[in-house]
Coordinates of C-alpha atoms in Angstrom, one line a residue:
Chain A
M1 CA -19.4 12.4 7.2
P2 CA -17.7 13.0 3.8
M3 CA -14.2 11.7 3.1
Y4 CA -11.6 14.2 2.1
V5 CA -9.5 13.3 -1.0
V6 CA -6.1 15.0 -0.7
G7 CA -2.7 14.9 -2.4
H8 CA 0.7 15.7 -0.9
K9 CA 2.1 18.9 0.6
I10 CA 3.2 21.4 -2.0
P11 CA 0.7 19.9 -4.4
D12 CA 1.6 19.3 -8.1
S13 CA -0.9 18.9 -10.9
D14 CA -1.2 15.1 -10.2
S15 CA -2.2 15.8 -6.6
I16 CA -4.8 18.5 -7.4
C17 CA -6.3 17.0 -10.5
G18 CA -6.3 13.5 -8.9
A19 CA -8.1 14.8 -5.8
I20 CA -10.8 16.4 -8.0
A21 CA -11.1 13.3 -10.3
L22 CA -11.2 10.8 -7.4
A23 CA -13.7 12.8 -5.3
Y24 CA -16.0 12.9 -8.3
L25 CA -15.7 9.2 -8.8
K26 CA -16.4 8.5 -5.1
N27 CA -19.5 10.6 -5.2
Q28 CA -20.7 8.8 -8.3
I29 CA -20.5 5.4 -6.5
G30 CA -22.3 6.7 -3.4
E31 CA -19.5 7.6 -1.1
E32 CA -19.6 11.3 -0.2
A33 CA -16.2 12.9 -0.9
V34 CA -14.7 16.4 -1.1
A35 CA -11.5 17.3 -2.9
A36 CA -9.0 19.2 -0.8
R37 CA -5.4 20.5 -1.0
L38 CA -2.5 21.1 1.4
G39 CA -1.0 24.1 -0.4
E40 CA -1.1 26.7 -3.1
L41 CA -1.6 25.9 -6.8
S42 CA 1.5 26.0 -9.0
P43 CA 1.2 28.1 -12.1
E44 CA 1.0 24.9 -14.2
T45 CA -1.9 23.6 -12.1
A46 CA -3.7 26.9 -12.2
F47 CA -3.4 26.9 -16.0
I48 CA -4.9 23.4 -16.2
L49 CA -7.9 24.1 -13.9
E50 CA -8.7 27.4 -15.7
R51 CA -8.4 25.6 -19.1
F52 CA -11.1 23.1 -18.1
G53 CA -13.2 25.3 -15.9
F54 CA -12.4 24.1 -12.3
E55 CA -12.1 26.0 -9.1
A56 CA -9.2 25.0 -6.8
P57 CA -10.1 22.3 -4.3
E58 CA -10.8 23.3 -0.6
Y59 CA -7.6 24.5 1.2
K60 CA -7.5 22.4 4.3
T61 CA -4.4 21.4 6.4
S62 CA -6.0 19.7 9.5
Y63 CA -7.7 16.3 9.2
A64 CA -7.9 15.1 12.8
G65 CA -11.1 12.9 13.2
E66 CA -11.7 12.9 9.4
Q67 CA -11.8 10.2 6.9
V68 CA -9.0 10.8 4.3
Y69 CA -8.3 9.3 0.9
I70 CA -4.6 9.9 0.1
V71 CA -3.5 10.8 -3.4
D72 CA 0.0 10.6 -5.0
H73 CA 2.1 9.6 -2.0
S74 CA 2.4 7.3 1.0
E75 CA 5.1 9.2 2.9
L76 CA 4.5 10.7 6.4
T77 CA 6.7 13.7 5.5
Q78 CA 4.4 14.6 2.5
A79 CA 1.0 13.9 4.3
P80 CA -1.1 16.3 6.5
D81 CA 0.7 17.0 9.8
D82 CA -2.1 15.4 11.8
I83 CA -2.7 12.4 9.6
A84 CA -2.1 10.1 12.6
K85 CA -5.4 11.4 14.0
A86 CA -7.3 10.8 10.8
T87 CA -8.6 7.5 9.4
I88 CA -6.9 6.8 6.1
V89 CA -9.6 4.9 4.0
G90 CA -7.5 4.6 0.9
I91 CA -4.3 5.5 -1.0
V92 CA -3.9 5.9 -4.8
D93 CA -0.3 6.4 -5.8
H94 CA 2.5 5.5 -8.2
H95 CA 5.6 5.9 -6.0
K96 CA 7.6 3.7 -3.8
L97 CA 5.8 2.5 -0.6
G98 CA 6.4 5.0 2.1
D99 CA 6.0 5.0 5.9
L100 CA 2.3 5.8 6.2
T101 CA 0.6 3.1 8.3
T102 CA -3.0 2.6 9.4
D103 CA -4.8 1.0 12.3
T104 CA -7.6 -0.4 10.1
P105 CA -8.0 -2.1 6.7
L106 CA -8.0 0.3 3.7
E107 CA -7.8 0.2 0.0
C108 CA -4.6 0.9 -1.9
W109 CA -4.5 1.4 -5.6
I110 CA -0.8 1.7 -6.2
R111 CA 0.8 0.9 -9.6
P112 CA 4.3 1.4 -11.0
V113 CA 3.1 3.8 -13.7
G114 CA 3.9 7.4 -14.5
C115 CA 1.1 9.2 -12.8
S116 CA -1.6 8.7 -10.1
N117 CA -4.2 9.8 -12.6
T118 CA -3.5 6.8 -14.7
V119 CA -4.4 4.7 -11.7
I120 CA -7.5 6.8 -11.1
K121 CA -8.6 6.0 -14.7
M122 CA -8.3 2.3 -13.8
M123 CA -10.6 3.0 -10.9
Y124 CA -13.2 4.6 -13.2
D125 CA -13.0 1.6 -15.4
F126 CA -13.3 -0.8 -12.5
Y127 CA -16.5 0.9 -11.2
Q128 CA -17.7 1.5 -14.8
V129 CA -18.3 5.2 -14.2
A130 CA -18.2 7.5 -17.2
I131 CA -15.5 10.3 -17.0
P132 CA -17.0 13.8 -17.7
K133 CA -15.3 15.7 -20.5
N134 CA -13.7 18.3 -18.2
I135 CA -12.4 15.8 -15.7
A136 CA -10.9 13.8 -18.5
G137 CA -9.1 17.0 -19.5
I138 CA -7.4 17.6 -16.1
M139 CA -6.5 13.9 -15.7
M140 CA -4.9 14.0 -19.1
C141 CA -2.9 17.1 -18.3
A142 CA -1.7 15.6 -15.0
I143 CA -0.4 12.6 -16.9
L144 CA 1.3 14.7 -19.5
S145 CA 2.9 16.7 -16.7
D146 CA 4.2 13.8 -14.7
T147 CA 5.5 11.9 -17.7
V148 CA 7.0 15.0 -19.3
I149 CA 4.9 14.4 -22.4
F150 CA 5.9 10.7 -22.4
K151 CA 9.7 11.5 -22.2
S152 CA 10.2 10.5 -18.6
P153 CA 11.6 6.9 -18.0
T154 CA 8.6 6.6 -15.6
C155 CA 6.2 6.7 -18.5
T156 CA 4.6 3.3 -19.3
T157 CA 2.4 2.1 -22.1
A158 CA -0.5 2.3 -19.6
D159 CA 0.1 6.1 -19.3
I160 CA 0.2 6.6 -23.1
R161 CA -3.0 4.6 -23.7
C162 CA -4.7 6.4 -20.8
V163 CA -3.8 9.9 -22.3
E164 CA -5.1 8.8 -25.7
A165 CA -8.4 7.6 -24.2
L166 CA -8.8 10.8 -22.0
A167 CA -7.9 13.1 -25.0
E168 CA -10.7 11.5 -26.9
I169 CA -13.2 11.9 -24.1
A170 CA -12.1 15.5 -23.5
G171 CA -12.2 16.3 -27.3
I172 CA -8.5 17.4 -27.4
E173 CA -7.0 16.7 -30.8
D174 CA -3.4 17.7 -30.3
Y175 CA -2.7 16.8 -26.7
K176 CA 1.1 17.1 -27.2
A177 CA 0.6 20.8 -28.2
L178 CA -1.4 21.3 -25.0
G179 CA 1.4 19.6 -23.1
M180 CA 4.0 22.0 -24.5
E181 CA 1.7 25.0 -23.6
M182 CA 1.7 23.6 -20.0
F183 CA 5.5 23.3 -19.9
K184 CA 5.8 26.9 -21.3
V185 CA 3.7 28.1 -18.3
K186 CA 6.0 26.1 -16.1
S187 CA 9.2 27.6 -17.7
A188 CA 8.1 31.2 -16.9
V189 CA 10.3 31.6 -13.8
E190 CA 11.3 35.3 -14.3
G191 CA 10.2 37.6 -11.5
T192 CA 9.5 34.7 -9.1
P193 CA 11.3 34.8 -5.8
A194 CA 14.0 32.1 -5.4
R195 CA 12.2 30.5 -2.4
D196 CA 8.9 30.2 -4.3
L197 CA 10.8 28.5 -7.2
V198 CA 12.6 26.0 -4.9
M199 CA 9.4 25.1 -3.1
R200 CA 7.2 24.9 -6.2
D201 CA 7.7 21.1 -6.5
F202 CA 9.6 20.1 -3.3
K203 CA 9.3 16.8 -1.4
D204 CA 10.8 15.8 1.9
F205 CA 11.9 12.2 2.4
N206 CA 12.9 10.2 5.5
M207 CA 16.0 8.3 4.3
N208 CA 17.3 5.9 6.9
G209 CA 16.5 8.5 9.6
N210 CA 17.8 11.5 7.7
L211 CA 15.5 14.3 6.4
V212 CA 16.3 14.9 2.7
G213 CA 14.5 17.5 0.6
I214 CA 14.4 17.2 -3.1
G215 CA 13.0 19.9 -5.4
Q216 CA 12.6 19.9 -9.1
L217 CA 11.9 22.5 -11.7
E218 CA 11.2 21.3 -15.2
V219 CA 11.6 23.8 -18.0
I220 CA 12.0 24.0 -21.8
D221 CA 15.4 25.7 -21.7
L222 CA 17.7 25.8 -18.7
S223 CA 19.0 29.3 -19.7
V224 CA 16.0 30.7 -17.8
F225 CA 17.9 30.0 -14.7
D226 CA 21.2 31.8 -15.7
A227 CA 20.4 35.0 -14.0
I228 CA 19.0 33.5 -10.8
K229 CA 21.1 30.3 -10.2
A230 CA 23.2 32.0 -7.4
E231 CA 20.0 32.9 -5.6
L232 CA 18.7 29.3 -5.9
E233 CA 21.9 28.0 -4.5
A234 CA 21.8 30.4 -1.6
D235 CA 18.2 29.4 -1.0
I236 CA 18.7 25.7 -0.8
K237 CA 21.5 26.3 1.7
A238 CA 19.1 28.3 3.8
L239 CA 16.4 25.7 3.5
K240 CA 18.8 23.0 4.7
V241 CA 19.5 24.9 7.9
E242 CA 15.9 26.0 8.5
G243 CA 14.5 22.5 8.2
N244 CA 17.4 20.7 10.0
R245 CA 17.8 18.7 6.8
H246 CA 20.7 16.4 6.1
S247 CA 20.6 17.4 2.4
V248 CA 18.7 19.5 0.0
L249 CA 18.8 18.7 -3.7
L250 CA 17.4 20.8 -6.5
L251 CA 17.0 19.4 -10.0
L252 CA 16.9 21.9 -12.8
T253 CA 15.5 19.7 -15.5
D254 CA 15.7 20.5 -19.2
I255 CA 12.9 18.6 -20.9
M256 CA 14.2 19.2 -24.4
K257 CA 17.9 18.3 -23.7
E258 CA 16.6 15.5 -21.5
G259 CA 18.8 15.9 -18.5
S260 CA 19.1 17.7 -15.2
E261 CA 21.5 20.0 -13.5
L262 CA 21.6 19.0 -9.9
L263 CA 22.3 21.7 -7.2
V264 CA 23.1 20.2 -3.8
V265 CA 24.0 21.0 -0.3
S266 CA 24.6 18.1 2.1
D267 CA 26.3 17.1 5.3
D268 CA 27.9 14.2 3.4
A269 CA 30.4 15.3 0.7
E270 CA 30.5 11.8 -0.8
L271 CA 26.7 11.3 -1.0
I272 CA 26.1 12.4 -4.6
N273 CA 29.1 10.4 -5.8
R274 CA 27.8 7.3 -4.0
A275 CA 24.3 7.7 -5.4
Y276 CA 25.0 8.8 -9.0
G277 CA 28.7 8.2 -9.7
K278 CA 29.4 11.8 -10.3
T279 CA 31.1 14.4 -8.1
P280 CA 29.5 17.9 -7.9
V281 CA 31.8 20.9 -8.5
D282 CA 30.8 24.0 -6.5
G283 CA 27.6 22.1 -5.5
K284 CA 26.5 21.5 -9.1
V285 CA 26.6 18.6 -11.5
W286 CA 24.9 17.7 -14.8
L287 CA 23.1 14.4 -14.8
D288 CA 22.5 13.4 -18.4
G289 CA 19.2 11.6 -19.1
V290 CA 17.8 12.3 -15.7
L291 CA 14.2 13.5 -15.9
S292 CA 12.5 11.6 -13.1
R293 CA 13.0 12.3 -9.4
K294 CA 11.0 9.2 -8.5
K295 CA 12.9 6.7 -10.7
Q296 CA 16.3 8.2 -11.3
V297 CA 17.0 10.2 -8.2
V298 CA 15.2 9.0 -5.1
P299 CA 16.0 5.2 -5.2
Q300 CA 19.7 5.8 -5.9
L301 CA 19.9 8.3 -3.0
Q302 CA 18.0 6.0 -0.7
A303 CA 20.5 3.2 -1.5
A304 CA 23.4 5.6 -0.8
F305 CA 21.9 6.2 2.7
A306 CA 21.3 2.5 3.4
Chain B
M1 CA 14.9 -14.1 -12.8
P2 CA 11.5 -15.3 -11.5
M3 CA 9.7 -13.4 -8.8
Y4 CA 8.7 -15.3 -5.6
V5 CA 5.1 -15.0 -4.4
V6 CA 5.0 -15.4 -0.7
G7 CA 2.6 -15.0 2.2
H8 CA 3.3 -14.2 5.8
K9 CA 5.2 -16.2 8.5
I10 CA 3.2 -19.1 10.0
P11 CA 1.2 -19.2 6.8
D12 CA -2.5 -19.7 6.9
S13 CA -4.7 -20.9 4.0
D14 CA -5.0 -17.4 2.5
S15 CA -1.2 -17.0 2.4
I16 CA -0.6 -20.4 0.8
C17 CA -3.6 -20.6 -1.6
G18 CA -3.0 -16.9 -2.5
A19 CA 0.7 -17.5 -3.4
I20 CA -0.3 -20.5 -5.6
A21 CA -3.1 -18.5 -7.3
L22 CA -1.2 -15.3 -7.9
A23 CA 2.0 -17.1 -9.1
Y24 CA -0.2 -18.9 -11.7
L25 CA -1.8 -15.6 -12.8
K26 CA 1.6 -13.9 -13.1
N27 CA 2.9 -16.8 -15.3
Q28 CA -0.1 -16.5 -17.5
I29 CA 0.5 -12.8 -18.1
G30 CA 4.2 -13.5 -19.0
E31 CA 5.9 -12.7 -15.7
E32 CA 7.8 -15.7 -14.4
A33 CA 6.7 -16.4 -10.8
V34 CA 7.2 -19.2 -8.2
A35 CA 4.9 -19.7 -5.2
A36 CA 6.8 -20.0 -1.9
R37 CA 6.0 -20.3 1.8
L38 CA 7.7 -19.2 5.0
G39 CA 6.6 -22.1 7.2
E40 CA 4.8 -25.4 7.6
L41 CA 1.3 -26.0 6.3
S42 CA -1.5 -26.0 8.9
P43 CA -3.8 -29.1 8.9
E44 CA -6.5 -27.0 7.3
T45 CA -4.3 -25.9 4.5
A46 CA -3.0 -29.4 4.0
F47 CA -6.6 -30.6 3.7
I48 CA -7.4 -27.9 1.0
L49 CA -4.3 -28.6 -1.1
E50 CA -4.9 -32.3 -1.0
R51 CA -8.6 -31.9 -1.8
F52 CA -7.7 -30.0 -5.0
G53 CA -4.5 -31.8 -5.9
F54 CA -1.7 -29.3 -5.1
E55 CA 1.7 -29.8 -3.7
A56 CA 2.9 -27.4 -1.0
P57 CA 4.7 -24.3 -2.4
E58 CA 8.5 -24.2 -2.1
Y59 CA 9.7 -23.7 1.4
K60 CA 12.0 -20.7 1.3
T61 CA 13.0 -18.3 4.1
S62 CA 15.7 -16.1 2.5
Y63 CA 15.0 -13.6 -0.2
A64 CA 18.0 -11.4 -0.4
G65 CA 18.6 -10.2 -4.0
E66 CA 15.3 -11.7 -5.1
Q67 CA 12.1 -10.1 -6.5
V68 CA 9.2 -10.7 -4.1
Y69 CA 5.4 -10.3 -4.4
I70 CA 4.0 -10.2 -0.9
V71 CA 0.7 -11.9 -0.1
D72 CA -1.7 -11.2 2.8
H73 CA 0.3 -8.7 4.9
S74 CA 2.3 -5.5 4.9
E75 CA 4.0 -5.9 8.3
L76 CA 7.8 -6.2 8.7
T77 CA 7.3 -8.6 11.6
Q78 CA 5.3 -11.0 9.4
A79 CA 7.6 -10.8 6.3
P80 CA 10.8 -12.7 5.5
D81 CA 13.6 -11.7 7.9
D82 CA 15.8 -10.4 5.0
I83 CA 13.0 -8.6 3.1
A84 CA 15.0 -5.4 3.3
K85 CA 17.5 -7.0 0.9
A86 CA 14.9 -8.0 -1.6
T87 CA 12.9 -6.0 -4.1
I88 CA 9.2 -5.9 -3.3
V89 CA 7.5 -5.7 -6.6
G90 CA 3.9 -5.9 -5.3
I91 CA 1.6 -6.5 -2.3
V92 CA -1.8 -8.1 -2.4
D93 CA -3.5 -7.8 1.0
H94 CA -6.7 -7.0 3.0
H95 CA -5.3 -5.8 6.3
K96 CA -4.4 -2.5 7.8
L97 CA -1.3 -0.9 6.1
G98 CA 1.8 -2.0 8.0
D99 CA 5.4 -0.8 8.1
L100 CA 6.8 -2.4 5.0
T101 CA 8.4 0.2 2.8
T102 CA 10.2 0.0 -0.5
D103 CA 12.9 1.9 -2.4
T104 CA 11.2 1.7 -5.7
P105 CA 7.7 2.0 -7.2
L106 CA 5.6 -1.2 -6.9
E107 CA 2.0 -2.4 -7.3
C108 CA -0.3 -2.7 -4.3
W109 CA -3.7 -4.4 -4.6
I110 CA -5.1 -3.8 -1.1
R111 CA -8.8 -3.8 -0.3
P112 CA -10.9 -3.8 2.9
V113 CA -12.4 -7.2 2.2
G114 CA -12.4 -10.5 4.0
C115 CA -9.6 -12.3 2.2
S116 CA -6.6 -11.7 0.0
N117 CA -7.9 -14.3 -2.5
T118 CA -11.0 -12.1 -3.1
V119 CA -8.5 -9.4 -4.2
I120 CA -6.6 -12.0 -6.3
K121 CA -9.9 -12.8 -8.1
M122 CA -10.2 -9.1 -9.0
M123 CA -6.7 -9.3 -10.4
Y124 CA -7.7 -12.3 -12.6
D125 CA -10.7 -10.3 -13.8
F126 CA -8.5 -7.2 -14.5
Y127 CA -6.1 -9.3 -16.6
Q128 CA -9.0 -11.3 -18.1
V129 CA -7.2 -14.6 -17.3
A130 CA -9.4 -17.7 -16.8
I131 CA -9.1 -19.3 -13.4
P132 CA -8.4 -23.1 -13.7
K133 CA -10.9 -25.4 -11.8
N134 CA -8.5 -26.5 -9.1
I135 CA -7.1 -23.0 -8.4
A136 CA -10.7 -21.7 -8.1
G137 CA -11.2 -24.5 -5.5
I138 CA -8.3 -23.4 -3.3
M139 CA -9.1 -19.7 -3.6
M140 CA -12.7 -20.4 -2.6
C141 CA -11.6 -22.4 0.5
A142 CA -9.2 -19.6 1.6
I143 CA -12.1 -17.1 1.5
L144 CA -14.4 -19.5 3.4
S145 CA -11.6 -19.9 6.0
D146 CA -10.8 -16.2 6.4
T147 CA -14.5 -15.2 6.6
V148 CA -15.5 -18.1 8.8
I149 CA -18.0 -19.2 6.2
F150 CA -19.3 -15.6 5.9
K151 CA -19.9 -15.2 9.7
S152 CA -17.0 -12.9 10.3
P153 CA -17.7 -9.2 10.5
T154 CA -14.8 -8.8 8.0
C155 CA -16.9 -10.6 5.3
T156 CA -18.2 -8.3 2.5
T157 CA -20.6 -8.8 -0.3
A158 CA -17.5 -8.9 -2.6
D159 CA -16.3 -12.0 -0.7
I160 CA -19.6 -13.8 -0.9
R161 CA -20.0 -13.0 -4.7
C162 CA -16.4 -14.2 -5.2
V163 CA -17.0 -17.5 -3.4
E164 CA -20.2 -18.1 -5.5
A165 CA -18.3 -17.4 -8.7
L166 CA -15.3 -19.6 -7.7
A167 CA -17.6 -22.5 -6.5
E168 CA -19.2 -22.5 -10.0
I169 CA -15.8 -22.6 -11.7
A170 CA -14.6 -25.3 -9.3
G171 CA -17.9 -27.3 -9.7
I172 CA -18.6 -27.4 -6.0
E173 CA -22.3 -27.4 -5.4
D174 CA -22.4 -27.2 -1.5
Y175 CA -19.5 -25.0 -0.7
K176 CA -20.8 -24.4 2.9
A177 CA -20.6 -28.1 3.6
L178 CA -17.0 -28.1 2.3
G179 CA -16.4 -25.1 4.6
M180 CA -17.7 -27.0 7.6
E181 CA -15.5 -30.0 6.7
M182 CA -12.5 -27.6 6.7
F183 CA -13.4 -26.2 10.2
K184 CA -13.8 -29.8 11.5
V185 CA -10.2 -30.5 10.4
K186 CA -9.2 -27.2 12.2
S187 CA -11.1 -28.3 15.4
A188 CA -9.1 -31.5 15.7
V189 CA -6.6 -30.3 18.4
E190 CA -6.3 -33.4 20.5
G191 CA -2.8 -34.9 20.7
T192 CA -1.2 -31.7 19.3
P193 CA 1.5 -30.1 21.6
A194 CA 0.4 -26.8 23.2
R195 CA 3.2 -24.9 21.4
D196 CA 2.1 -26.2 18.0
L197 CA -1.5 -25.0 18.7
V198 CA -0.5 -21.6 19.9
M199 CA 1.8 -21.1 16.9
R200 CA -0.7 -22.5 14.3
D201 CA -2.1 -19.1 13.4
F202 CA 0.1 -16.6 15.3
K203 CA 1.0 -13.0 14.2
D204 CA 3.4 -10.5 15.7
F205 CA 2.7 -6.8 15.5
N206 CA 4.7 -3.8 16.3
M207 CA 2.3 -1.6 18.3
N208 CA 3.8 1.8 19.0
G209 CA 7.2 0.2 19.6
N210 CA 5.9 -2.8 21.6
L211 CA 6.1 -6.4 20.2
V212 CA 2.7 -8.0 20.6
G213 CA 1.9 -11.5 19.5
I214 CA -1.7 -12.6 18.8
G215 CA -2.7 -16.2 18.1
Q216 CA -6.1 -17.5 17.1
L217 CA -7.6 -21.0 17.1
E218 CA -11.0 -21.3 15.4
V219 CA -13.0 -24.4 16.4
I220 CA -16.6 -25.6 16.1
D221 CA -16.8 -26.2 19.9
L222 CA -14.6 -24.7 22.6
S223 CA -14.9 -27.8 24.8
V224 CA -12.1 -29.3 22.8
F225 CA -9.8 -27.0 24.8
D226 CA -11.1 -28.0 28.3
A227 CA -8.3 -30.6 28.9
I228 CA -5.5 -28.4 27.5
K229 CA -6.3 -24.9 28.5
A230 CA -3.8 -24.8 31.4
E231 CA -1.1 -25.9 29.0
L232 CA -2.0 -23.2 26.5
E233 CA -1.9 -20.6 29.3
A234 CA 1.5 -21.8 30.4
D235 CA 2.7 -21.7 26.8
I236 CA 1.8 -18.1 26.0
K237 CA 3.6 -17.1 29.2
A238 CA 6.7 -18.9 28.0
L239 CA 6.3 -17.4 24.5
K240 CA 6.1 -13.9 25.9
V241 CA 9.4 -14.3 27.7
E242 CA 11.2 -16.1 24.9
G243 CA 10.3 -13.4 22.3
N244 CA 10.7 -10.4 24.6
R245 CA 7.1 -9.6 23.9
H246 CA 5.1 -6.9 25.7
S247 CA 2.0 -9.0 25.4
V248 CA 0.8 -12.3 24.0
L249 CA -2.9 -12.9 23.3
L250 CA -4.5 -16.2 22.3
L251 CA -8.1 -16.1 20.9
L252 CA -10.0 -19.4 21.3
T253 CA -12.8 -18.7 18.8
D254 CA -16.1 -20.7 18.8
I255 CA -17.4 -20.2 15.3
M256 CA -20.8 -21.7 16.2
K257 CA -21.4 -19.6 19.4
E258 CA -19.8 -16.7 17.5
G259 CA -17.4 -15.4 20.2
S260 CA -13.9 -15.8 21.6
E261 CA -12.3 -16.6 24.9
L262 CA -9.3 -14.5 25.2
L263 CA -6.2 -15.8 27.0
V264 CA -3.7 -13.1 27.8
V265 CA -0.3 -12.3 29.4
S266 CA 0.8 -8.7 29.4
D267 CA 3.2 -6.2 31.0
D268 CA 0.2 -3.9 31.3
A269 CA -2.6 -5.1 33.5
E270 CA -5.0 -2.5 32.2
L271 CA -4.4 -3.1 28.5
I272 CA -7.3 -5.5 27.8
N273 CA -9.7 -3.3 29.7
R274 CA -8.6 -0.2 27.7
A275 CA -8.9 -2.1 24.5
Y276 CA -12.1 -4.1 25.0
G277 CA -13.8 -2.7 28.1
K278 CA -13.5 -6.0 29.9
T279 CA -11.1 -7.1 32.6
P280 CA -9.7 -10.6 32.4
V281 CA -10.0 -12.9 35.4
D282 CA -7.0 -15.2 35.9
G283 CA -5.8 -14.1 32.4
K284 CA -9.0 -15.1 30.7
V285 CA -12.1 -13.2 29.4
W286 CA -15.0 -14.0 27.1
L287 CA -15.5 -11.6 24.2
D288 CA -19.0 -12.0 22.8
G289 CA -19.3 -11.7 19.1
V290 CA -15.6 -11.4 18.5
L291 CA -14.6 -13.6 15.5
S292 CA -12.0 -11.4 13.7
R293 CA -8.5 -10.7 14.9
K294 CA -8.1 -8.1 12.1
K295 CA -11.2 -6.1 12.7
Q296 CA -12.2 -6.7 16.3
V297 CA -9.0 -7.3 18.1
V298 CA -6.0 -5.6 16.4
P299 CA -7.3 -2.0 15.9
Q300 CA -8.7 -1.8 19.4
L301 CA -5.4 -3.0 20.8
Q302 CA -3.4 -0.6 18.6
A303 CA -5.6 2.3 19.9
A304 CA -5.0 1.1 23.5
F305 CA -1.2 1.4 22.8
A306 CA -1.4 4.8 21.1

């Protein structure tokens, strides 16, 4: 029986590229593994897979009775709906420790670095398995995406060294140029329905018993949102009601100005002020220097709920 | 501010030796660390520390505001009472994934092997730090204890190779003889109050909302319990009431016959039959081949509660 290697719901490039890279590694060390995904590819991820010649992993949402290796999260809200009926054999991640639990011993490769693929590179090194050229390429792109080409405060020297090593394996001379190409693909939001944009990189969290959804859109220039901001605001309001959420936050991140405009709807008018020391006006506030949901948004919000 | 490296409540040799070994490693890689413990040393652990010339780690139960590296568990019930007020910076473990969560990214070195010290050896290798002779000695003893000198079904080839490597560093030629010496110390139960014996290696679990305590005593010959079994049975009854527990199990493990007599008190008369396919008579049942709480007792019980 093969194990399925799968990232979080609404998969980002780290989840998809990580599933492919880890499934390959597991197969090389004699453990049958199949890469899977819980949702559609984002335009960025589709660009990466096409660039290095990969098909999308198998779309699979039910894992009852299966062995599963979890990539890029440890939160029940982000895992397959029936994960409690599966056997989790491992977790590779770089986030806070979430509320997934298991009945049996497992392996966890979790490190406070910028990207799960940096940890997967450590796994390749541990097992002394050579990384194929095209897998090195997608791993490198995942790290450039998660670290916002090293600009994110989540980026560590381990991530930078890892990208350098992978770029050499993949034969990419100017990896920063490839990173910018990726973020240009990500910035092309025109013509996309508001709901698709809000859900493109959206994660739900259980914060002290409250369901909180946090989306993020990283672009090269925030002006791409000028014409559709009202639609985005209306959509997060709808999303809050539909999902019975306590709050929905949407980060519009400008990777060149290095900050985020936060759009928010919440049952608690004081929440954002408690978390970030700033009060939204008309449900909007600029958070200077904020690039990372994981490091600069989630922990502060979690503390505000405690 | 140093981090504290601390194992579980009612520490066993893996928790104590692991805290010492990991604190040393962290100090070597430039992260200030202090080994700590949540309870008294067992006679076995005292024997190991004396054999290799170590003092007991600092006794410390409160960690509010501190940085903590957790050893040998990931369960809230086994962690410091105020762990929610501490920052967990890492976890090294070899059990199922428990219900500890964090607000911030951390490192987790969790592997399905026989002992946390086997994982700590991997950490030494990763950081390329040489293991001092006396630290190799206590790490080796912890692995021999947790794997019942390789007899436990939890023992993996990684554990065996690790003991062999550590024995060479420590300069111990006959490590199995040292292991038997350790288990003889463990088997000397005469004159010890029943409560002290029951609590010597006792862990609480949250099983689907029910508090379940499971103790284990590993000896070379079960006849050492003949004179005190009635007292042990009375004591687990008392412990169940005192702690408002759903069930208390006590495993009397014969490491030579390779099986355990299970003493049990429970609110659910069918629980043991559902979990292990055997019905206790007068609160007692022999479980042939059962040596490991982690692998042969906890998962089955967890499933019986699901």
